[in-house]
DNA sequence: GCAAAAGTGTTTGATATACACCCATGC
DNA sequence: GCATGGGTGTATATCAAACACTTTTGC
């Protein structure tokens, strides 16, 4: 069996919520490429897999190095390995394992930005390097799908949150308003949240109850 | 950036239906390992990724070479890359991209078998090499999930089939009987099948109508 | 006629949606 | 009081499950 000259890399689609046009909207951080191919284009953060780290560790490390983020939720998305992917023409072939992640709104707000790292609203992305546009599309699809049958939305919020905040998260991801009454009932019936007993003070209306997620942390490879 | 000594391989979990204990049951083909590590244990068919082929092509090729099968449906499942995965102790590290596939019942019946290739019922698997038990578990989970919201079950049947046969497929995968009346209504309402107008003759009861799948072939990387 | 599976009809319960309405706070 | 979102109640529609019943063949 002959060995192949294939390089393995890891990239991540990181979702965070940021204000956009007066509303919360789904954003993601991109890094500007500082070498060919696709010099100067925006790309997903990532880097090569090192010999002594797992795929997940590689995703965390490259994320930390390029954006300073430590996502709450990190999950494998898909592996891309078309033959023409490495570069425009020559260069080694790259198999790219893509993860997707969620960071809390407060983390996203604090994240390091600069000339070479920026946050972009998912509905208004610049042209991306490689096939990263397609990858982001897959990640959004996966996020929306998982919103329905899991509790991932909690990963975008702090430990304690109101149901109004949770609803805002869902509305930002789905891109449409949700009925507050029905949303409340669905969430309460799902048993994924528990009231802390405390209420949020200082609002100019009835103080909303605070909830905590009852879901345990994920354990995926 | 240093290159890493990482090998890339592809494996596939192939599902097919075969009679087992008088009923149709989910089976998969395994190959016996002819070298260390895990010599003589059963393992998923697979092999190394070659430099000039896509991941999907590698899956198809290794499948054809080891089992002689050409699955109807082939889809990427997950990529495994823990550091300790390569072998018992030494040896190069392996990143393994796993696909899963469905073959029609008639193909499964004809498939090449022998001392080193055999079909096993999913409920009665022998101990597998590496972490392949875990991988099969994931694949079954994915198959059951996709059964609900896609038309993959059609890939296990010939071009024309009765709703009774389709129901048998679902029952075999889900492991429980389904109400014929309600199953019929759900399938007809889904619009994923169209009657051919023909009926199956030669049965010792009312001749069932034949249907055809209206779903187009998948196009996944 | 009888057995067996195809195919139809109907009842019931669970679940989602729409929307009216009251509650508790800041100003 | 008024505005604002929190929170409750309720009618309606949609859909899934359970199951009785009729149909059409081979024997």
mmCIF file with all atom_site columns, C-alpha atoms in Angstrom, chain B residues 31-43 115-117 129:
data_model
loop_
_atom_site.group_PDB
_atom_site.id
_atom_site.type_symbol
_atom_site.label_atom_id
_atom_site.label_alt_id
_atom_site.label_comp_id
_atom_site.label_asym_id
_atom_site.label_entity_id
_atom_site.label_seq_id
_atom_site.pdbx_PDB_ins_code
_atom_site.Cartn_x
_atom_site.Cartn_y
_atom_site.Cartn_z
_atom_site.occupancy
_atom_site.B_iso_or_equiv
_atom_site.pdbx_formal_charge
_atom_site.auth_seq_id
_atom_site.auth_comp_id
_atom_site.auth_asym_id
_atom_site.auth_atom_id
_atom_site.pdbx_PDB_model_num
ATOM 1  C CA . UNK B 1 31  ? -14.087 -8.222  5.609  1.00 0.00 ? 31  UNK B CA 1
ATOM 2  C CA . UNK B 1 32  ? -11.602 -10.215 7.606  1.00 0.00 ? 32  UNK B CA 1
ATOM 3  C CA . UNK B 1 33  ? -8.342  -8.431  8.243  1.00 0.00 ? 33  UNK B CA 1
ATOM 4  C CA . UNK B 1 34  ? -5.357  -10.141 6.680  1.00 0.00 ? 34  UNK B CA 1
ATOM 5  C CA . UNK B 1 35  ? -2.654  -8.165  8.481  1.00 0.00 ? 35  UNK B CA 1
ATOM 6  C CA . UNK B 1 36  ? -1.847  -6.626  11.814 1.00 0.00 ? 36  UNK B CA 1
ATOM 7  C CA . UNK B 1 37  ? -3.174  -4.870  13.740 1.00 0.00 ? 37  UNK B CA 1
ATOM 8  C CA . UNK B 1 38  ? -6.355  -6.759  14.557 1.00 0.00 ? 38  UNK B CA 1
ATOM 9  C CA . UNK B 1 39  ? -5.358  -9.666  12.320 1.00 0.00 ? 39  UNK B CA 1
ATOM 10 C CA . UNK B 1 40  ? -8.307  -12.011 11.610 1.00 0.00 ? 40  UNK B CA 1
ATOM 11 C CA . UNK B 1 41  ? -10.926 -9.740  13.090 1.00 0.00 ? 41  UNK B CA 1
ATOM 12 C CA . UNK B 1 42  ? -13.862 -8.540  11.035 1.00 0.00 ? 42  UNK B CA 1
ATOM 13 C CA . UNK B 1 43  ? -13.723 -4.937  9.868  1.00 0.00 ? 43  UNK B CA 1
ATOM 14 C CA . UNK B 1 115 ? -13.829 -16.844 3.821  1.00 0.00 ? 115 UNK B CA 1
ATOM 15 C CA . UNK B 1 116 ? -12.819 -13.212 3.993  1.00 0.00 ? 116 UNK B CA 1
ATOM 16 C CA . UNK B 1 117 ? -16.089 -11.459 3.216  1.00 0.00 ? 117 UNK B CA 1
ATOM 17 C CA . UNK B 1 129 ? -11.592 -4.373  14.639 1.00 0.00 ? 129 UNK B CA 1
#
